[in-house]
GROMACS .gro file of C-alpha atoms in nm:
model
  194
    1MET     CA    1  17.646  12.530  12.964
    2TYR     CA    2  17.407  12.672  13.228
    3LYS     CA    3  17.105  12.663  12.998
    4PHE     CA    4  17.204  12.317  12.872
    5GLY     CA    5  17.213  12.177  13.226
    6ARG     CA    6  16.902  12.352  13.354
    7ALA     CA    7  16.639  12.123  13.198
    8PRO     CA    8  16.800  11.794  13.315
    9ALA     CA    9  16.848  11.942  13.664
   10PHE     CA   10  16.483  12.048  13.678
   11LEU     CA   11  16.374  11.702  13.561
   12TYR     CA   12  16.591  11.535  13.827
   13TYR     CA   13  16.441  11.746  14.106
   14LYS     CA   14  16.089  11.698  13.972
   15LEU     CA   15  16.123  11.319  13.953
   16PHE     CA   16  16.323  11.246  14.268
   17HIS     CA   17  16.226  11.533  14.498
   18ARG     CA   18  15.878  11.624  14.371
   19ILE     CA   19  15.970  11.994  14.372
   20GLU     CA   20  15.702  12.254  14.419
   21VAL     CA   21  15.774  12.618  14.338
   22ILE     CA   22  15.570  12.893  14.502
   23GLY     CA   23  15.592  13.265  14.426
   24ALA     CA   24  15.805  13.256  14.110
   25GLU     CA   25  15.613  13.565  14.001
   26ASN     CA   26  15.784  13.754  14.286
   27VAL     CA   27  16.116  13.738  14.100
   28PRO     CA   28  16.144  14.063  13.898
   29LYS     CA   29  16.186  14.003  13.526
   30GLU     CA   30  16.454  14.272  13.491
   31GLY     CA   31  16.733  14.433  13.691
   32GLY     CA   32  16.981  14.299  13.941
   33ILE     CA   33  16.845  14.060  14.203
   34LEU     CA   34  17.001  13.947  14.528
   35LEU     CA   35  16.829  13.613  14.589
   36CYS     CA   36  16.875  13.522  14.958
   37SER     CA   37  16.783  13.174  15.079
   38ASN     CA   38  16.819  12.950  15.381
   39HIS     CA   39  17.063  12.664  15.323
   40ILE     CA   40  16.972  12.307  15.414
   41ASN     CA   41  17.162  12.087  15.169
   42ASN     CA   42  17.447  12.085  14.917
   43LEU     CA   43  17.178  12.041  14.651
   44ASP     CA   44  17.035  12.389  14.722
   45PRO     CA   45  17.243  12.586  14.465
   46PRO     CA   46  17.160  12.367  14.164
   47LEU     CA   47  16.797  12.352  14.282
   48LEU     CA   48  16.768  12.732  14.284
   49GLY     CA   49  16.945  12.745  13.949
   50ALA     CA   50  16.691  12.500  13.806
   51VAL     CA   51  16.372  12.663  13.941
   52CYS     CA   52  16.447  13.036  13.941
   53PRO     CA   53  16.285  13.206  13.640
   54ARG     CA   54  16.619  13.376  13.564
   55ASP     CA   55  16.978  13.249  13.551
   56VAL     CA   56  17.147  13.258  13.892
   57HIS     CA   57  17.512  13.333  13.971
   58PHE     CA   58  17.665  13.185  14.287
   59MET     CA   59  17.979  13.223  14.492
   60ALA     CA   60  18.149  12.890  14.548
   61LYS     CA   61  18.426  12.818  14.795
   62ALA     CA   62  18.765  12.883  14.636
   63GLU     CA   63  18.890  12.531  14.713
   64LEU     CA   64  18.648  12.388  14.456
   65PHE     CA   65  18.826  12.583  14.182
   66ASN     CA   66  19.142  12.378  14.255
   67VAL     CA   67  18.967  12.056  14.152
   68PRO     CA   68  19.061  11.994  13.785
   69ILE     CA   69  18.715  11.926  13.640
   70LEU     CA   70  18.537  12.182  13.859
   71LYS     CA   71  18.767  12.474  13.777
   72THR     CA   72  18.652  12.442  13.416
   73LEU     CA   73  18.287  12.362  13.491
   74LEU     CA   74  18.206  12.614  13.768
   75PRO     CA   75  18.259  12.936  13.568
   76ARG     CA   76  18.043  12.790  13.290
   77ILE     CA   77  17.752  12.751  13.532
   78ASN     CA   78  17.781  13.108  13.664
   79ALA     CA   79  17.989  13.034  13.975
   80PHE     CA   80  18.281  13.244  14.093
   81PRO     CA   81  18.527  13.180  14.379
   82VAL     CA   82  18.517  13.319  14.731
   83LYS     CA   83  18.769  13.263  15.009
   84ARG     CA   84  18.544  13.196  15.305
   85GLY     CA   85  18.615  13.374  15.632
   86ALA     CA   86  18.880  13.594  15.471
   87GLY     CA   87  18.689  13.910  15.374
   88ASP     CA   88  18.758  13.834  15.008
   89ARG     CA   89  18.747  14.176  14.837
   90GLN     CA   90  18.784  14.030  14.491
   91ALA     CA   91  18.476  13.812  14.545
   92LEU     CA   92  18.283  14.111  14.683
   93ARG     CA   93  18.370  14.314  14.374
   94ALA     CA   94  18.272  14.024  14.149
   95GLY     CA   95  17.938  13.991  14.328
   96LEU     CA   96  17.863  14.363  14.297
   97LYS     CA   97  17.947  14.345  13.927
   98VAL     CA   98  17.697  14.060  13.879
   99LEU     CA   99  17.427  14.277  14.037
  100GLU     CA  100  17.531  14.597  13.856
  101ASN     CA  101  17.510  14.410  13.526
  102GLY     CA  102  17.144  14.335  13.599
  103ASN     CA  103  17.191  13.967  13.683
  104VAL     CA  104  17.070  13.744  13.966
  105MET     CA  105  17.309  13.647  14.244
  106GLY     CA  106  17.211  13.369  14.481
  107VAL     CA  107  17.336  13.404  14.838
  108PHE     CA  108  17.299  13.183  15.143
  109PRO     CA  109  17.337  13.437  15.428
  110GLU     CA  110  17.418  13.163  15.680
  111GLY     CA  111  17.730  13.084  15.478
  112THR     CA  112  17.699  12.710  15.527
  113ARG     CA  113  17.419  12.459  15.536
  114SER     CA  114  17.219  12.405  15.851
  115LYS     CA  115  17.280  12.069  16.018
  116ASP     CA  116  16.936  12.060  16.186
  117GLY     CA  117  16.731  12.239  15.921
  118LYS     CA  118  16.677  12.544  16.142
  119VAL     CA  119  16.781  12.891  16.030
  120GLY     CA  120  17.120  12.969  16.183
  121LYS     CA  121  17.319  13.286  16.245
  122ALA     CA  122  17.380  13.481  15.927
  123PHE     CA  123  17.695  13.658  15.817
  124SER     CA  124  17.684  14.018  15.698
  125GLY     CA  125  17.773  13.949  15.332
  126ALA     CA  126  17.411  13.949  15.212
  127GLY     CA  127  17.353  14.284  15.382
  128PHE     CA  128  17.668  14.423  15.221
  129PHE     CA  129  17.544  14.336  14.873
  130ALA     CA  130  17.193  14.464  14.948
  131LEU     CA  131  17.322  14.801  15.070
  132ARG     CA  132  17.600  14.852  14.814
  133SER     CA  133  17.387  14.777  14.510
  134SER     CA  134  17.050  14.888  14.379
  135ALA     CA  135  16.944  14.526  14.330
  136HIS     CA  136  16.602  14.392  14.421
  137VAL     CA  137  16.635  14.178  14.735
  138VAL     CA  138  16.423  13.862  14.711
  139PRO     CA  139  16.391  13.634  15.016
  140CYS     CA  140  16.362  13.263  14.946
  141ALA     CA  141  16.294  12.952  15.154
  142ILE     CA  142  16.381  12.592  15.074
  143LEU     CA  143  16.180  12.333  15.265
  144GLY     CA  144  16.206  11.955  15.271
  145SER     CA  145  16.449  11.677  15.344
  146TYR     CA  146  16.584  11.586  14.996
  147ARG     CA  147  16.504  11.225  15.076
  148PRO     CA  148  16.419  11.040  14.755
  149PHE     CA  149  16.060  11.100  14.646
  150GLN     CA  150  15.989  11.334  14.940
  151LYS     CA  151  15.868  11.679  14.838
  152VAL     CA  152  16.101  11.979  14.838
  153THR     CA  153  15.936  12.321  14.822
  154VAL     CA  154  16.098  12.645  14.706
  155VAL     CA  155  15.920  12.967  14.807
  156PHE     CA  156  16.014  13.302  14.654
  157GLY     CA  157  15.895  13.588  14.874
  158LYS     CA  158  15.807  13.941  14.768
  159PRO     CA  159  16.107  14.172  14.715
  160ILE     CA  160  16.215  14.367  15.024
  161ASP     CA  161  16.221  14.745  14.991
  162PHE     CA  162  16.577  14.839  15.087
  163SER     CA  163  16.555  15.210  14.994
  164ARG     CA  164  16.504  15.321  15.356
  165LEU     CA  165  16.792  15.110  15.485
  166ARG     CA  166  17.021  15.239  15.210
  167GLU     CA  167  16.933  15.600  15.295
  168GLN     CA  168  16.986  15.544  15.668
  169ARG     CA  169  17.329  15.394  15.611
  170THR     CA  170  17.227  15.084  15.801
  171SER     CA  171  17.507  14.841  15.891
  172ALA     CA  172  17.555  14.528  15.682
  173ALA     CA  173  17.478  14.313  15.988
  174GLU     CA  174  17.144  14.491  16.045
  175ALA     CA  175  17.060  14.468  15.676
  176THR     CA  176  17.132  14.095  15.679
  177GLU     CA  177  16.903  14.053  15.980
  178GLU     CA  178  16.629  14.232  15.786
  179ILE     CA  179  16.672  13.973  15.510
  180MET     CA  180  16.662  13.684  15.757
  181ASP     CA  181  16.347  13.835  15.911
  182ALA     CA  182  16.187  13.800  15.567
  183ILE     CA  183  16.305  13.440  15.518
  184ARG     CA  184  16.186  13.306  15.857
  185PRO     CA  185  15.813  13.377  15.799
  186LEU     CA  186  15.829  13.200  15.461
  187ILE     CA  187  15.962  12.892  15.638
  188ALA     CA  188  15.703  12.919  15.915
  189GLU     CA  189  15.415  12.965  15.670
  190PHE     CA  190  15.499  12.689  15.427
  191ASP     CA  191  15.686  12.436  15.643
  192SER     CA  192  15.367  12.265  15.758
  193LYS     CA  193  15.256  12.245  15.395
  194ALA     CA  194  15.589  12.111  15.260
   0.00000   0.00000   0.00000
């Protein structure tokens, strides 16, 4: 289902949002990847799924899995449920399994989309996954308004070396901040060009 929907999604974004992808070569071809992006619109997850060189798994709020059509569709497009704000251990285990199996997991560290387009305060979940797995951590920035026919740019940054932070037993909050510190410069560098 994921692969079937990928081409039409890419075509939609190309036609209506003139997507530009920068740095796709920074996404490792093998191994688990924690793909961490800012979050500006509800269209961000399918956009990343359409432009990332590898299939992306996402957490989706548990309430969506109560909607009849979505509870069948979401697992088929690599989404799994998370109870937001509840320290959902089952979702954490599921996320670690995605990474341990050598797959890509997309995470929006802010937890929800930004109302003003600026990077907001991040939760520690991204840092948890970065520290508890051996996955590559790839920062990503999404820039643009999603207005029809206005350009949206996706920038994949170079993977962050987390070996030192893992050895130092850094806290999840500090690790998340390290990730956000890699996302902000991507936004600053490419925002004027978007």
